[in-house]
Coordinates of C-alpha atoms in Angstrom, one line a residue:
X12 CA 163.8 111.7 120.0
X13 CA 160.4 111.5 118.0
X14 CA 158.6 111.5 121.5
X15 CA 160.6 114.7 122.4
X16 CA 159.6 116.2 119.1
X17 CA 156.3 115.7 118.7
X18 CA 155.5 116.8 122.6
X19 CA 157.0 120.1 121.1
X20 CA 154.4 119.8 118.6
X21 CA 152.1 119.5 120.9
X22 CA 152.9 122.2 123.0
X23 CA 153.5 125.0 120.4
X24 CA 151.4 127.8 121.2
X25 CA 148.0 128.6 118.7
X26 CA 148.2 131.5 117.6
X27 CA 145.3 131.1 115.9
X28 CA 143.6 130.1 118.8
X29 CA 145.2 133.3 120.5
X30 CA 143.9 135.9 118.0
X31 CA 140.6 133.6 117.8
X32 CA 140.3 134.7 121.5
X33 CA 141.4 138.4 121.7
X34 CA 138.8 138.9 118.9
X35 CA 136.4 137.5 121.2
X36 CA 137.4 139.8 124.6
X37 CA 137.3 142.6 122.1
X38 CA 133.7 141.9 121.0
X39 CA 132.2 141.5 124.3
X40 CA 134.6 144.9 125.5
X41 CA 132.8 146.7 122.5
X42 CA 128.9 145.4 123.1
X43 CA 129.5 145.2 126.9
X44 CA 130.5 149.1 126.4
X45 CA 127.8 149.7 124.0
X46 CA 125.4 148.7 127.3
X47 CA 126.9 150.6 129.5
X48 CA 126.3 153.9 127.2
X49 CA 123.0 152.7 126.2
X50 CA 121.7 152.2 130.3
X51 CA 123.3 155.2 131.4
X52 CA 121.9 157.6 129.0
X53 CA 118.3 155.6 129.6
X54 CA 119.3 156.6 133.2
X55 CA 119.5 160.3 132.5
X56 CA 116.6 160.4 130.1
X57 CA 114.8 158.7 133.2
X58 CA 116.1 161.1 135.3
X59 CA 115.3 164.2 132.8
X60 CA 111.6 163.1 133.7
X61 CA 111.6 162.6 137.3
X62 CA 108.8 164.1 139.9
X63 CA 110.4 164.3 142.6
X64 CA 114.3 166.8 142.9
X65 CA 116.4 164.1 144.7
X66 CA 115.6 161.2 142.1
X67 CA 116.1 163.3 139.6
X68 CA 119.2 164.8 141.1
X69 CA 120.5 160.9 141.4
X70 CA 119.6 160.0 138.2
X71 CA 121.1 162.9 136.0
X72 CA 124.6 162.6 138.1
X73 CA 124.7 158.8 138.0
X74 CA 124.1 158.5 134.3
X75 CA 126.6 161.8 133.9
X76 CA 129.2 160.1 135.7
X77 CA 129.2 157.3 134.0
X78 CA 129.3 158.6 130.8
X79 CA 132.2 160.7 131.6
X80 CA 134.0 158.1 132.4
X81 CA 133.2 156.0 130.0
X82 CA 134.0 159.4 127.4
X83 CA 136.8 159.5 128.7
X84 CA 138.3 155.9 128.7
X85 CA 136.7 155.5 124.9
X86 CA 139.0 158.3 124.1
X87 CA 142.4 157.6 125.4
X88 CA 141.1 153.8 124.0
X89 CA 140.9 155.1 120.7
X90 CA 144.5 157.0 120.9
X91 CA 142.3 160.0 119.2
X92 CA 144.4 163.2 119.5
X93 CA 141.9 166.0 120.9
X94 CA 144.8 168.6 121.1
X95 CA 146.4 168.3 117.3
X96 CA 145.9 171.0 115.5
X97 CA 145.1 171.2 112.3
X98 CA 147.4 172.0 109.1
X99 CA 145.0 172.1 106.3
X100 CA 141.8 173.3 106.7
X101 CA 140.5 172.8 103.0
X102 CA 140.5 168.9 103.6
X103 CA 138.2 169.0 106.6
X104 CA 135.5 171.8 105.2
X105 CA 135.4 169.4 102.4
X106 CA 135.5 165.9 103.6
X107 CA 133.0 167.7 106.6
X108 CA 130.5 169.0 104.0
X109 CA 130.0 166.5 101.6
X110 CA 129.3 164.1 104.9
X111 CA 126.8 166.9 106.1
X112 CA 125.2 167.4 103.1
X113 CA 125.2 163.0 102.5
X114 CA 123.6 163.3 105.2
X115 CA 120.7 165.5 104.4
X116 CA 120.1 164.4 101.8
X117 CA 119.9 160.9 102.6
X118 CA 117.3 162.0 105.5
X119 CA 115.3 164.1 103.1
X120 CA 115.1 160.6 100.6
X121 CA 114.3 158.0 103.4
X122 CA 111.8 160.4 105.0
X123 CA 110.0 161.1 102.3
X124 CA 109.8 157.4 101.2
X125 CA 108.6 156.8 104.7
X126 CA 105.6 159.9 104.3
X127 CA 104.4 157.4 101.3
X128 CA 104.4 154.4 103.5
X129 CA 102.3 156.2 106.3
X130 CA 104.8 156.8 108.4
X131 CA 105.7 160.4 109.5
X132 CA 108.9 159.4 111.3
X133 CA 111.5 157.0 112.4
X134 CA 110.3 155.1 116.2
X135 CA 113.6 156.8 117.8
X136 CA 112.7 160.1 116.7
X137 CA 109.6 159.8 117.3
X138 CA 110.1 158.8 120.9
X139 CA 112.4 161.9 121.3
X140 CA 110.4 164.7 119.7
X141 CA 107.8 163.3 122.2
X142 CA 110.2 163.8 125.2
X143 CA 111.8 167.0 124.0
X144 CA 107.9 168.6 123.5
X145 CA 106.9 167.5 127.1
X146 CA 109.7 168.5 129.1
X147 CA 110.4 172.6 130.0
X148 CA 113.0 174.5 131.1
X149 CA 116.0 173.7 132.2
X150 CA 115.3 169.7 131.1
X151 CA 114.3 170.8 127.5
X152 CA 117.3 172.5 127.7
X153 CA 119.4 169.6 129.2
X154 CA 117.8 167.0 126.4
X155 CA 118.8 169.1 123.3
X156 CA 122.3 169.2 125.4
X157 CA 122.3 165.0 125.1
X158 CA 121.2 165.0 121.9
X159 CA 123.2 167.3 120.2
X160 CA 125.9 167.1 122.4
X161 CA 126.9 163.7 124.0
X162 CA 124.8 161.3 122.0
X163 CA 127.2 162.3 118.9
X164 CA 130.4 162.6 121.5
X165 CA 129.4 158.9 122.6
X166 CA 127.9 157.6 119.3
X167 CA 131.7 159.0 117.7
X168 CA 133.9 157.3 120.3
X169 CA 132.2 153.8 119.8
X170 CA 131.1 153.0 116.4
X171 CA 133.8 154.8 115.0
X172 CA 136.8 155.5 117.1
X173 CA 137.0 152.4 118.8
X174 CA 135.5 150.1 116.3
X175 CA 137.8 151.1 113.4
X176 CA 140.5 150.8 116.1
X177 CA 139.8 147.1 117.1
X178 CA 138.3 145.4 114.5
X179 CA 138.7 145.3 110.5
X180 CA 141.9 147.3 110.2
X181 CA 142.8 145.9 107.0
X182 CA 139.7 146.2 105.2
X183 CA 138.1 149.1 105.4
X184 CA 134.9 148.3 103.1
X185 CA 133.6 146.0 105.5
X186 CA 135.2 147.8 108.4
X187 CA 132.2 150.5 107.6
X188 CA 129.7 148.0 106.3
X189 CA 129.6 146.3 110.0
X190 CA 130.4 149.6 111.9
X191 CA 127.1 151.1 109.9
X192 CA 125.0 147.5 110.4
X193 CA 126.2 147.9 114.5
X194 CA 125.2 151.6 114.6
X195 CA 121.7 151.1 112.5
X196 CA 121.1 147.9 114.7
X197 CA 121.5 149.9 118.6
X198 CA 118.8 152.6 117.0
X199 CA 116.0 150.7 115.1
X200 CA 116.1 147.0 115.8
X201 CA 113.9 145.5 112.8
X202 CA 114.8 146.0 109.5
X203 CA 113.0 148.8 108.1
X204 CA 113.2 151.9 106.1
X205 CA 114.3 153.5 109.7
X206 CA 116.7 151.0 109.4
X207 CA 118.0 152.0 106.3
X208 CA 118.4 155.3 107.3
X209 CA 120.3 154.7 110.0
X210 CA 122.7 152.5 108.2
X211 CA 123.3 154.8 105.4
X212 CA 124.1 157.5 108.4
X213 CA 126.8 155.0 110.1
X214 CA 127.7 154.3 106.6
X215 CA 128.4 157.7 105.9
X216 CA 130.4 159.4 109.1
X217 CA 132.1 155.7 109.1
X218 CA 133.9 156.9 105.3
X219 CA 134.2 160.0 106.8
X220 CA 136.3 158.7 109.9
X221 CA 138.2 156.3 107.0
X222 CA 139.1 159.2 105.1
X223 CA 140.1 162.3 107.6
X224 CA 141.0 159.7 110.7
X225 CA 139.7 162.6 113.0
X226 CA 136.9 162.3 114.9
X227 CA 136.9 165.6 116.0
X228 CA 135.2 166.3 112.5
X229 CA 132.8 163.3 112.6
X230 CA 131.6 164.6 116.2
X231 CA 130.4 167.9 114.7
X232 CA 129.1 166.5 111.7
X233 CA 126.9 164.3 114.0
X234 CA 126.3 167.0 116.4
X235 CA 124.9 169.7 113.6
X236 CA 123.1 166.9 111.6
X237 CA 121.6 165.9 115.3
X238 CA 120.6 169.7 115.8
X239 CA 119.2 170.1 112.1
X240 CA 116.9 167.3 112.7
X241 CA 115.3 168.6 115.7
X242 CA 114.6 171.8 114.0

């Protein structure tokens, strides 16, 4: 009878060792997604400078596809409700204008701390300025698109949607601390005053995402502070 019990014992499932491992599968689904986003809008920028009309042709609708499937699978993933319409409009301007202005305003203090150091800009920017002055036509035009447009979109969909969705439910301080570390992390690697600024951004639209659970609002925040800063 004590052999019989204890082999019970023995083969009671872990659920600690269960969640231990979901947490796990739901890491690597979150970075391995963060790749995919990250190779296939390297893909289109690739593509946006091109020579030749069939690589660039390839390389635009590969990286496209992808990303609209991936835009779309992040959003059914995060159950966000595109369609709801909204009841209260006071909330949103609000919530949506005090992140904007954040925003700003934490730009305007990071970059002119990084005009005293020397430096005129962050290395992502900088790259991107470069890109967007090069190219003409239809490709400038198509760049400003991805930056203003699907960057946000994508951006939205992972470090907020999904990660709030997955991971940290229950504590939301460090649900945005680690969601703003992540997002600062994928755009300036080193920890700088670049950094910095990209954490306080993540930090921001990820309290902004806590508070109005609507990332329809976060996704135009990003998207006009995106357009601002090219300007």
């Amino acid at each position: 009878m004590r052999y019989l019990t204890s082999n019970k014992r023995l083969n009671k499932p872990n659920k600690n060792g269960g969640g231990e491992m979901q947490l796990v599968v739901k890491v690597g689904g979150w970075l391995g997604l963060i790749l995919i986003e990250q190779w296939a809008t390297g893909v289109c920028l690739t593509g946006l400078q091109a020579r030749s009309a069939g690589a660039t042709i390839f390389l635009l609708g590969s990286g496209t596809l992808v990303l609209m499937v991936l835009a779309l699978g992040l959003g059914y993933g995060s159950r966000q409700a595109w369609w709801r319409p909204i009841d209260h409009w006071r909330p949103v301007l609000i919530n949506g204008g005090w992140a904007l202005v954040s925003l700003l305003g934490l730009s305007l203090i990071m970059m002119t701390s990084m005009h005293r150091g020397g430096q005129d800009t962050t290395a992502n920017q900088q790259v991107l300025t470069d890109w967007l002055i090069s190219l003409r036509g239809w490709r400038q035009v198509w760049l400003i698109g991805q930056l203003v447009i699907i960057a946000p979109l994508m951006e939205e969909l992972l470090f907020r949607g999904l990660f709030c969705r997955w991971f940290l439910g229950n504590y939301q301080s460090w649900q945005a601390i680690v969601s703003a570390g992540a997002f600062a992390s994928v755009h300036e690697m080193r920890l700088s005053l670049s950094w910095l600024l990209y954490f306080g951004a993540g930090l921001i639209l990820a309290c902004l995402y806590q508070r109005q659970h609507d990332l329809r609002l976060n996704l135009v925040v990003h998207s006009l502070y995106n357009g601002l800063s090219l300007i």
